Coordinates of C-alpha atoms in Angstrom, one line a residue:
M1 CA 75.9 117.9 125.5
S2 CA 79.0 119.3 127.3
A3 CA 82.2 120.1 125.5
D4 CA 84.0 117.1 126.8
E5 CA 81.1 114.7 126.3
A6 CA 81.4 112.0 123.7
P7 CA 78.7 112.0 121.0
P8 CA 75.8 109.6 121.4
P9 CA 76.1 106.2 119.8
A10 CA 74.8 106.2 116.2
P11 CA 72.6 103.3 115.1
D12 CA 74.1 100.7 112.8
E13 CA 70.9 99.5 111.3
S14 CA 71.1 101.3 107.9
P15 CA 71.9 99.1 104.9
E16 CA 75.1 99.4 103.1
G17 CA 75.1 102.5 100.9
A18 CA 72.1 104.0 102.6
P19 CA 72.5 107.2 104.7
D20 CA 73.7 106.6 108.2
A21 CA 71.2 107.8 110.8
D22 CA 73.4 110.7 111.9
D23 CA 74.3 111.9 108.5
H24 CA 71.4 114.3 108.3
S25 CA 71.1 115.1 112.0
N26 CA 70.3 118.8 112.6
N27 CA 72.6 118.6 115.7
A28 CA 75.9 117.6 114.2
S29 CA 78.3 115.7 116.4
P30 CA 81.4 117.6 117.6
S31 CA 83.6 115.8 115.1
S32 CA 81.2 116.4 112.3
S33 CA 81.3 120.2 112.6
A34 CA 84.9 120.0 113.6
A35 CA 86.0 118.4 110.3
G36 CA 84.5 121.3 108.5
V37 CA 86.4 123.7 110.7
V38 CA 89.6 121.7 110.1
A39 CA 89.0 121.7 106.4
L40 CA 88.4 125.4 106.4
G41 CA 91.6 126.1 108.3
I42 CA 93.6 123.7 106.0
F43 CA 92.0 125.3 102.9
V44 CA 93.1 128.8 103.9
S45 CA 96.6 127.5 104.6
K46 CA 96.7 125.5 101.4
I47 CA 95.6 128.4 99.3
L48 CA 98.4 130.5 100.6
G49 CA 100.6 127.4 100.2
L50 CA 99.7 127.3 96.5
L51 CA 100.6 131.0 96.3
R52 CA 103.9 130.3 97.9
E53 CA 104.6 127.6 95.4
R54 CA 103.6 129.9 92.6
A55 CA 106.1 132.4 93.9
V56 CA 108.8 129.6 94.0
A57 CA 107.9 128.6 90.5
F58 CA 108.0 132.2 89.4
Y59 CA 111.6 132.7 90.5
F60 CA 113.1 129.2 90.3
G61 CA 110.9 127.3 87.7
V62 CA 111.8 123.7 87.2
G63 CA 115.6 123.5 87.4
A64 CA 118.7 123.5 89.6
H65 CA 117.5 126.1 92.2
A66 CA 114.1 124.5 92.5
D67 CA 115.9 121.2 93.1
V68 CA 118.0 122.7 95.9
W69 CA 114.9 124.2 97.4
Q70 CA 113.4 120.7 97.6
V71 CA 116.5 119.2 99.2
A72 CA 116.8 122.1 101.7
F73 CA 113.3 121.5 103.1
R74 CA 113.4 117.7 102.9
A75 CA 116.4 117.3 105.2
P76 CA 115.1 119.1 108.4
N77 CA 111.6 117.9 107.7
L78 CA 112.7 114.5 109.0
L79 CA 112.5 116.1 112.5
Q80 CA 109.2 117.8 111.9
N81 CA 107.5 114.7 110.4
L82 CA 108.9 112.3 112.9
L83 CA 107.8 114.3 116.0
G84 CA 105.2 116.6 114.4
E85 CA 101.4 116.4 113.9
G86 CA 101.1 112.7 113.0
T87 CA 103.1 111.5 116.1
I88 CA 101.4 114.0 118.4
S89 CA 98.1 112.7 117.1
A90 CA 99.0 109.1 117.9
A91 CA 100.8 109.5 121.2
F92 CA 99.8 112.8 122.8
I93 CA 96.1 113.3 122.0
P94 CA 94.7 110.0 123.2
V95 CA 96.3 110.4 126.7
Y96 CA 95.6 114.1 127.0
S97 CA 92.0 113.7 125.8
R98 CA 91.4 110.9 128.3
L99 CA 92.7 113.0 131.2
I100 CA 90.5 115.9 130.1
D101 CA 87.5 113.6 129.7
E102 CA 88.1 112.4 133.3
D103 CA 87.9 116.0 134.5
R104 CA 91.5 116.1 135.7
P105 CA 92.9 119.3 134.2
E106 CA 95.9 119.5 136.5
A107 CA 97.1 116.0 135.6
A108 CA 96.5 117.0 131.9
A109 CA 98.6 120.2 132.4
R110 CA 101.4 118.2 134.1
F111 CA 101.4 115.7 131.2
A112 CA 101.4 118.5 128.6
G113 CA 104.3 120.3 130.4
A114 CA 106.4 117.1 130.6
I115 CA 105.9 116.3 126.9
F116 CA 106.8 119.9 125.9
G117 CA 109.9 119.8 128.0
L118 CA 111.0 116.5 126.5
L119 CA 110.3 117.7 123.0
C120 CA 112.4 120.8 123.6
V121 CA 115.4 118.7 124.7
V122 CA 115.1 116.3 121.7
V123 CA 114.5 118.9 119.0
G124 CA 117.3 121.1 120.4
L125 CA 119.8 118.3 120.2
V126 CA 118.7 117.2 116.7
V127 CA 118.7 120.8 115.4
L128 CA 122.3 121.3 116.6
A129 CA 123.3 118.0 115.0
G130 CA 121.6 118.9 111.8
I131 CA 123.5 122.2 111.5
A132 CA 126.8 120.6 112.3
L133 CA 126.3 117.6 109.9
A134 CA 124.7 119.5 107.0
E135 CA 127.3 118.4 104.5
P136 CA 127.0 114.6 105.1
V137 CA 123.2 115.1 105.3
V138 CA 123.1 116.6 101.8
A139 CA 125.5 114.0 100.5
V140 CA 123.2 111.2 101.6
L141 CA 120.0 112.9 100.4
A142 CA 121.3 114.1 97.0
P143 CA 124.4 112.1 96.0
G144 CA 123.9 113.4 92.5
Y145 CA 125.1 116.8 93.7
L146 CA 128.6 115.6 94.7
G147 CA 130.0 116.1 91.2
D148 CA 128.6 119.6 90.8
A149 CA 132.0 121.3 91.2
E150 CA 133.3 119.6 88.1
R151 CA 130.1 120.3 86.2
V152 CA 130.2 124.0 87.0
A153 CA 133.9 124.1 86.0
A154 CA 133.0 122.4 82.7
G155 CA 130.2 124.8 82.1
T156 CA 127.4 122.2 82.0
L157 CA 125.8 123.5 85.2
S158 CA 125.3 127.1 86.4
I159 CA 125.5 126.5 90.2
N160 CA 127.1 124.1 92.7
R161 CA 123.9 122.6 94.1
F162 CA 125.8 120.8 96.9
E163 CA 127.3 123.9 98.4
L164 CA 124.0 125.9 98.1
A165 CA 122.0 123.0 99.6
V166 CA 124.4 122.8 102.6
Q167 CA 124.0 126.5 103.3
A168 CA 120.2 126.2 103.0
V169 CA 119.9 123.2 105.3
R170 CA 121.9 125.0 108.1
I171 CA 119.4 127.9 107.9
I172 CA 116.3 125.7 107.7
F173 CA 117.0 123.2 110.5
P174 CA 115.8 125.5 113.4
M175 CA 112.5 125.9 111.6
A176 CA 111.8 122.2 111.8
G177 CA 112.3 122.3 115.6
I178 CA 109.9 125.2 116.0
L179 CA 107.3 123.4 113.9
V180 CA 107.5 120.4 116.2
L181 CA 106.6 122.6 119.1
S182 CA 103.8 124.0 117.0
A183 CA 102.5 120.5 116.7
W184 CA 102.4 120.2 120.5
A185 CA 100.2 123.2 120.6
L186 CA 98.0 121.7 117.9
G187 CA 97.6 118.5 120.0
I188 CA 96.3 120.5 123.0
L189 CA 93.9 122.6 120.9
N190 CA 92.6 119.6 119.0
S191 CA 92.0 117.7 122.3
H192 CA 89.8 120.6 123.4
R193 CA 88.0 120.5 120.1
Q194 CA 89.5 123.8 119.0
F195 CA 90.5 123.1 115.4
F196 CA 90.6 126.3 113.3
V197 CA 93.5 128.1 114.7
P198 CA 96.1 125.3 114.6
Y199 CA 95.2 124.4 111.1
V200 CA 95.1 128.0 109.8
A201 CA 98.4 128.9 111.6
P202 CA 100.6 127.6 108.7
A203 CA 99.2 130.4 106.6
L204 CA 101.6 132.7 108.4
W205 CA 104.5 130.5 107.5
N206 CA 103.5 130.7 103.9
V207 CA 103.1 134.4 104.0
A208 CA 106.5 134.8 105.5
I209 CA 108.1 132.9 102.7
I210 CA 106.2 134.7 100.0
G211 CA 107.1 138.1 101.6
T212 CA 110.8 137.3 101.7
L213 CA 110.9 136.0 98.1
I214 CA 109.3 139.2 96.8
G215 CA 111.2 141.5 99.2
G216 CA 114.5 139.6 98.5
A217 CA 114.0 139.9 94.7
Y218 CA 113.4 143.6 95.1
F219 CA 116.5 144.0 97.2
L220 CA 118.7 142.0 94.8
S221 CA 117.4 143.4 91.4
G222 CA 115.0 146.3 92.1
T223 CA 112.5 144.4 89.8
P224 CA 110.7 141.6 91.8
G225 CA 108.3 141.1 88.9
A226 CA 111.1 140.1 86.4
P227 CA 112.9 136.9 87.4
D228 CA 114.9 137.0 84.3
A229 CA 116.7 140.1 85.8
L230 CA 118.2 137.8 88.5
T231 CA 121.5 136.2 87.7
S232 CA 122.2 132.6 88.8
D233 CA 124.2 134.0 91.8
A234 CA 121.3 136.3 92.7
L235 CA 118.9 133.5 92.6
S236 CA 121.1 131.5 95.0
R237 CA 121.1 134.5 97.4
L238 CA 117.3 134.8 97.0
L239 CA 116.9 131.1 97.9
L240 CA 118.9 131.7 101.2
I241 CA 116.8 134.8 102.0
A242 CA 113.6 132.8 101.6
C243 CA 115.0 130.1 103.9
F244 CA 115.4 132.8 106.7
G245 CA 111.8 133.8 105.9
A246 CA 110.7 130.2 106.5
V247 CA 112.4 130.2 110.0
G248 CA 110.5 133.4 110.8
G249 CA 107.3 131.9 109.5
G250 CA 107.7 129.0 111.8
L251 CA 108.0 131.3 114.8
L252 CA 104.8 133.0 113.7
Q253 CA 103.0 129.7 113.3
F254 CA 103.9 128.6 116.8
G255 CA 103.4 131.9 118.4
I256 CA 99.8 132.5 117.2
Q257 CA 98.6 129.3 118.9
L258 CA 100.1 130.0 122.3
P259 CA 97.4 132.5 123.5
F260 CA 94.7 129.9 122.7
V261 CA 96.8 127.1 124.5
W262 CA 97.0 129.2 127.6
Q263 CA 93.2 129.4 127.7
H264 CA 93.2 125.7 128.3
L265 CA 96.3 125.4 130.5
D266 CA 95.9 127.5 133.7
R267 CA 99.5 126.7 134.4
L268 CA 102.2 124.9 132.4
Y269 CA 104.1 122.5 134.7
L270 CA 107.2 122.4 132.6
S271 CA 109.5 119.4 133.2
I272 CA 111.4 116.6 131.5
S273 CA 110.3 113.9 133.9
T274 CA 109.1 110.6 132.6
R275 CA 107.4 109.9 135.9
V276 CA 104.6 112.3 135.2
E277 CA 101.3 110.4 134.7
G278 CA 100.8 109.5 131.1
V279 CA 104.3 110.3 129.9
R280 CA 105.6 106.7 129.8
E281 CA 102.4 105.6 128.1
A282 CA 102.8 108.3 125.5
I283 CA 106.5 107.4 125.0
R284 CA 105.5 103.7 124.5
A285 CA 103.1 104.9 121.7
F286 CA 105.8 107.3 120.4
G287 CA 108.2 104.4 119.6
P288 CA 106.0 102.5 117.1
V289 CA 104.6 105.8 115.6
V290 CA 108.0 107.3 115.1
A291 CA 109.1 104.1 113.6
G292 CA 106.1 104.1 111.2
R293 CA 106.6 107.8 110.3
G294 CA 110.3 107.1 110.0
V295 CA 109.5 104.5 107.4
A296 CA 107.4 107.1 105.6
Q297 CA 110.3 109.5 105.8
I298 CA 112.6 106.9 104.4
S299 CA 110.3 106.5 101.5
G300 CA 110.5 110.3 100.9
Y301 CA 114.2 110.3 101.2
I302 CA 114.5 107.3 98.8
D303 CA 112.4 109.3 96.3
L304 CA 114.7 112.3 96.8
F305 CA 117.8 110.1 96.6
L306 CA 116.6 108.5 93.4
A307 CA 115.4 111.8 91.8
S308 CA 118.8 113.3 92.3
L309 CA 120.2 110.6 90.0
L310 CA 117.7 111.5 87.3
A311 CA 117.9 114.4 84.9
V312 CA 117.9 118.0 86.3
G313 CA 114.3 119.0 87.2
A314 CA 113.1 115.7 88.4
Q315 CA 113.2 116.7 92.1
S316 CA 111.3 120.0 91.6
A317 CA 108.8 118.2 89.3
V318 CA 108.0 115.8 92.1
R319 CA 107.7 118.6 94.6
Y320 CA 105.3 120.6 92.5
A321 CA 103.2 117.5 91.7
Q322 CA 103.0 116.6 95.4
I323 CA 101.6 120.0 96.2
F324 CA 98.4 119.1 94.2
Y325 CA 98.5 115.5 95.4
L326 CA 98.6 116.4 99.1
L327 CA 95.9 119.1 98.8
P328 CA 93.0 116.6 98.8
V329 CA 94.8 114.4 101.3
S330 CA 95.0 117.4 103.7
L331 CA 91.6 118.9 103.0
F332 CA 89.5 115.7 102.9
G333 CA 91.6 113.1 104.6
I334 CA 93.4 114.8 107.4
S335 CA 90.5 117.1 108.2
V336 CA 88.2 114.2 108.9
A337 CA 90.9 112.0 110.5
A338 CA 92.1 114.8 112.8
S339 CA 88.5 115.6 114.0
E340 CA 87.6 111.9 114.5
L341 CA 90.7 110.9 116.5
P342 CA 89.7 112.6 119.8
E343 CA 86.1 111.1 119.5
L344 CA 87.3 107.6 118.5
S345 CA 89.8 107.7 121.5
R346 CA 86.8 108.2 123.8
L347 CA 85.1 105.1 122.4
T348 CA 85.9 101.5 123.3
T349 CA 86.0 98.3 121.4
E350 CA 82.9 97.2 123.3
R351 CA 81.1 100.0 121.3
A352 CA 82.1 98.5 118.0
K353 CA 78.9 99.4 116.3
T354 CA 79.4 103.1 117.0
F355 CA 83.0 102.8 116.1
G356 CA 82.2 101.1 112.8
T357 CA 79.4 103.5 111.9
R358 CA 81.7 106.5 112.4
M359 CA 84.5 105.0 110.3
R360 CA 82.2 104.0 107.4
R361 CA 80.5 107.3 107.3
S362 CA 83.8 109.2 107.4
I363 CA 85.3 107.0 104.6
H364 CA 82.3 107.7 102.4
Q365 CA 82.5 111.4 103.1
I366 CA 86.2 111.4 102.2
A367 CA 85.5 109.5 99.0
F368 CA 82.7 112.0 98.0
L369 CA 85.3 114.8 97.5
T370 CA 88.4 112.7 96.8
I371 CA 87.0 110.7 93.8
P372 CA 86.0 113.8 91.8
T373 CA 89.4 115.3 92.6
I374 CA 91.2 112.2 91.1
V375 CA 89.0 112.4 87.9
G376 CA 89.6 116.2 87.8
Y377 CA 93.4 115.8 88.0
L378 CA 93.5 113.2 85.3
C379 CA 91.2 115.1 82.9
F380 CA 92.0 118.8 83.8
G381 CA 95.3 118.6 85.7
F382 CA 97.1 120.4 82.9
L383 CA 94.8 123.4 83.4
V384 CA 95.1 123.3 87.2
V385 CA 98.9 123.2 87.1
G386 CA 99.1 125.9 84.5
L387 CA 96.6 128.2 86.3
L388 CA 98.6 128.1 89.5
L389 CA 102.2 127.7 88.4
R390 CA 102.5 128.9 84.8
T391 CA 104.5 132.0 85.4
G392 CA 108.0 133.4 85.1
Q393 CA 110.5 130.6 84.8
F394 CA 107.8 127.9 84.8
D395 CA 107.1 127.3 81.1
A396 CA 104.9 125.1 79.0
Q397 CA 107.4 122.1 79.2
S398 CA 107.4 122.4 83.0
N399 CA 103.6 122.5 82.9
W400 CA 103.4 119.3 81.0
L401 CA 106.0 117.4 83.1
V402 CA 104.3 118.3 86.4
Y403 CA 100.9 117.4 85.0
I404 CA 102.1 114.0 83.9
V405 CA 103.8 113.3 87.3
L406 CA 100.6 114.5 89.0
G407 CA 98.6 111.9 87.0
G408 CA 100.8 109.2 88.5
Y409 CA 100.2 110.4 92.0
A410 CA 96.4 110.9 91.4
L411 CA 95.9 107.2 91.1
G412 CA 96.8 106.7 94.7
I413 CA 95.0 109.7 96.3
L414 CA 91.9 107.8 97.5
A415 CA 94.0 105.1 99.1
T416 CA 96.2 107.7 100.8
T417 CA 93.4 109.8 102.2
V418 CA 91.4 106.8 103.6
S419 CA 94.6 105.3 105.0
R420 CA 95.1 108.4 107.2
L421 CA 91.7 107.7 108.8
L422 CA 92.5 104.0 109.2
Q423 CA 95.8 104.8 110.9
N424 CA 94.1 107.0 113.4
A425 CA 91.6 104.3 114.1
F426 CA 94.5 102.0 115.1
Y427 CA 95.9 104.8 117.3
A428 CA 92.5 105.2 119.0
L429 CA 92.6 101.4 119.7
N430 CA 96.1 101.8 121.2
D431 CA 97.7 99.9 118.4
A432 CA 100.5 101.9 116.8
K433 CA 102.6 98.9 115.7
T434 CA 100.3 97.7 112.9
P435 CA 100.4 101.0 110.9
A436 CA 104.2 101.1 111.4
R437 CA 104.7 97.6 110.1
L438 CA 102.4 98.1 107.1
A439 CA 104.3 101.3 106.3
V440 CA 107.4 99.2 105.7
V441 CA 105.5 97.1 103.3
R442 CA 104.4 100.2 101.4
V443 CA 107.9 101.6 101.1
V444 CA 109.3 98.3 99.9
I445 CA 106.7 97.9 97.2
S446 CA 106.8 101.5 96.1
T447 CA 110.5 101.5 95.7
A448 CA 110.6 98.1 93.9
I449 CA 108.1 99.4 91.3
A450 CA 109.5 103.0 91.1
V451 CA 113.2 102.1 90.3
P452 CA 112.8 100.2 87.0
L453 CA 110.0 102.6 85.9
M454 CA 112.0 105.8 86.5
L455 CA 115.1 104.5 84.8
W456 CA 113.1 103.5 81.8
L457 CA 111.0 106.7 81.6
D458 CA 114.1 109.0 82.2
T459 CA 115.1 108.2 78.6
T460 CA 111.9 109.9 77.3
A461 CA 111.8 113.7 77.0
V462 CA 108.7 115.7 77.4
P463 CA 109.0 117.1 73.8
D464 CA 108.9 113.5 72.6
L465 CA 105.3 113.3 73.8
V466 CA 103.9 116.8 73.4
P467 CA 104.7 119.6 71.0
V468 CA 106.8 122.1 73.1
A469 CA 109.7 124.1 71.8
T470 CA 112.8 124.0 74.1
D471 CA 116.6 123.9 73.9
D472 CA 116.7 122.2 77.4
P473 CA 114.4 119.2 77.5
L474 CA 113.0 117.7 80.7
F475 CA 112.6 114.0 81.1
L476 CA 109.9 111.7 82.5
G477 CA 111.8 109.8 85.2
A478 CA 109.8 111.4 88.0
L479 CA 106.7 109.7 86.7
G480 CA 108.1 106.4 87.7
L481 CA 108.4 107.6 91.3
S482 CA 104.7 108.8 91.4
L483 CA 103.4 105.6 89.9
G484 CA 105.4 103.5 92.5
A485 CA 104.0 105.7 95.3
S486 CA 100.4 105.1 94.1
V487 CA 100.8 101.3 93.9
G488 CA 102.3 101.3 97.4
A489 CA 99.5 103.4 98.8
W490 CA 96.8 100.9 97.6
V491 CA 98.7 98.0 99.0
E492 CA 98.9 99.8 102.4
F493 CA 95.2 100.6 102.3
I494 CA 94.2 97.0 101.6
L495 CA 96.4 95.7 104.4
L496 CA 95.2 98.3 106.9
R497 CA 91.6 97.4 106.2
R498 CA 92.3 93.7 106.6
A499 CA 94.2 94.3 109.9
L500 CA 91.5 96.5 111.4
R501 CA 89.1 93.6 111.1
T502 CA 91.2 91.7 113.6
H503 CA 90.2 94.3 116.2
L504 CA 86.6 94.6 115.0
P505 CA 85.7 91.4 113.1
T506 CA 82.2 92.7 112.1
L507 CA 83.5 96.0 110.8
S508 CA 82.3 97.0 107.3
L509 CA 84.2 100.0 106.0
V510 CA 83.4 100.5 102.3
D511 CA 80.2 100.1 100.3
G512 CA 81.1 99.2 96.7
R513 CA 77.9 100.6 95.4
T514 CA 78.6 104.0 97.0
M515 CA 82.1 104.1 95.5
A516 CA 80.8 103.1 92.0
T517 CA 78.1 105.8 92.1
L518 CA 80.5 108.5 93.1
T519 CA 82.9 107.5 90.4
G520 CA 80.1 107.5 87.8
L521 CA 79.0 111.0 88.9
A522 CA 82.5 112.3 88.6
I523 CA 83.0 110.8 85.1
A524 CA 79.6 112.1 83.9
A525 CA 80.5 115.6 85.2
A526 CA 83.8 115.6 83.4
L527 CA 82.2 115.0 80.0
P528 CA 80.5 118.4 79.5
A529 CA 83.6 120.1 81.0
L530 CA 85.8 118.4 78.4
G531 CA 83.5 119.5 75.7
L532 CA 83.7 123.1 76.9
W533 CA 87.5 122.9 77.0
A534 CA 87.4 121.8 73.3
L535 CA 85.2 124.7 72.4
L536 CA 87.5 127.2 74.2
A537 CA 90.7 125.9 72.5
G538 CA 93.1 128.7 72.1
A539 CA 91.7 130.9 74.8
S540 CA 93.7 132.2 77.7
I541 CA 94.2 129.7 80.5
W542 CA 92.8 132.4 82.9
V543 CA 89.5 132.0 81.0
V544 CA 89.5 128.3 80.2
A545 CA 90.5 126.9 83.6
P546 CA 87.9 128.7 85.7
L547 CA 85.1 128.0 83.2
V548 CA 86.0 124.3 82.7
G549 CA 86.7 123.7 86.3
G550 CA 83.6 125.5 87.4
T551 CA 81.5 123.5 85.0
Y552 CA 82.9 120.2 86.4
I553 CA 82.3 121.2 90.0
V554 CA 78.8 122.5 89.4
V555 CA 77.7 119.5 87.4
Y556 CA 79.1 117.0 90.0
L557 CA 77.7 118.8 93.1
G558 CA 74.4 119.5 91.3
S559 CA 74.0 115.8 90.3
A560 CA 74.8 114.7 93.9
W561 CA 72.2 117.2 95.2
L562 CA 69.5 115.9 92.8
L563 CA 70.3 112.3 93.9
N564 CA 70.1 113.4 97.5
R565 CA 73.5 111.9 98.2
P566 CA 74.0 111.6 102.0
E567 CA 77.7 112.4 101.7
L568 CA 76.9 115.9 100.3
M569 CA 74.5 116.6 103.2
A570 CA 77.1 115.4 105.7
W571 CA 79.7 117.9 104.3
V572 CA 77.1 120.6 104.5
D573 CA 76.5 119.7 108.2
R574 CA 80.3 119.8 108.8
F575 CA 80.5 123.4 107.7
V576 CA 77.2 124.8 108.8
G577 CA 76.5 122.5 111.8

């Protein structure tokens, strides 16, 4: 089969819950092996991302500086998330992949050049506006910071978070524009079934931030391994240094992809014309997708807005918990969804059986790794958070708070990961409006549930639940935000599945027996791991976490192997082809 040839249709005769005919194929489809490559690239980036967050936790802990770090990155991320990977996937890849599939490389190159030119104009204007309007941007995102000058004067707060956040936002905004262009490069490489480089490229962004944090701490104090040696003012300067590192990391992330892009584009026909073939079609798709992602961004900003009104530490607790929450979404959800989109875009609704088989198989494969992750977070999340973040300023109380908030997010992980695949299915069917409309429903429901919960829980301190000694208690308001997000995610999943059946009435996406079996395997695997944890009580977390986590993983995968689960074999195929 040629590189641009769609995979052969898979039979749809297997009963629900039985292995699909192509699950054990010795000749894995392009998207099958590609998902493994995407997952590997994301895994490398995420490992370095976790090290980055460990460095952030080491120097800033859960407190005022960590809250500012969260706000600083959230503001310009609006540009990145609106015009980044998700939008490129929905609007650029289907058109570009079709032109390549039609063996029209010059038309594809002209289309890619026009989209690049238009993106440069848009991101340039938005970046300049973001720098100029940093103060009102921070005021809208974190209104709780507006009274910091009085709090600092009264001695109840060590830094003026508003002023620091404004400086950080002005530095960070150019990074978001660079990462949008990086997403353009990702779209080209994904369309040519080249997945590893664009998904491992963010590793350089993480390395740049880690390097500037360590180097900056050494420059400021001479002792980068002792965060207590840094005064509050020094920590503020360190935060700004790390922001410059993030901009440099964005340049590295974009730059490393360009040599591979040029391999596929003999010439870049740079323009800003909307008359180039495919551009207007892509722009029509951009509108609903940007609206949908805009809704998702509004959800994130609502969380940030609400968290700024809670006790100090709520914003950083949400950020740390989301690191672990998004890890399975990226590794298992996005890896499969990203590799499937070019293939689904080459199919038609007339080939509904093939479309349905691919979707069902992918959902079961996502669930095979996502369900044990959920059970693992609920049972062993304290160990996971502690192993990766318990250092420096990140103490036992911080560990408990992030674990509790993570538990709220964990309940919605399966719905979120599968929804990413369902959204891409709509994009492949040239329907970007339905995901956007349902995203609005998710945000409304999430917010309606989160607000009363967070206000109620913000009256409960972590020491009220667990025995930790502290003179500066943290509160549980952030848990209300994570629980609201999970409820909204499940509502969105249910509505997406129902809406997809209007396009494909005979589509069957989920087998209840498969989901029940995978859940049972995960719970059964957790029992011996919990027993081992009890036996190792009092031992170092560096001993307990690897042994307990390793036991859980081995028992789960071993049980799946003994039961000859097709999902396990499919993941093996994805990685070894």
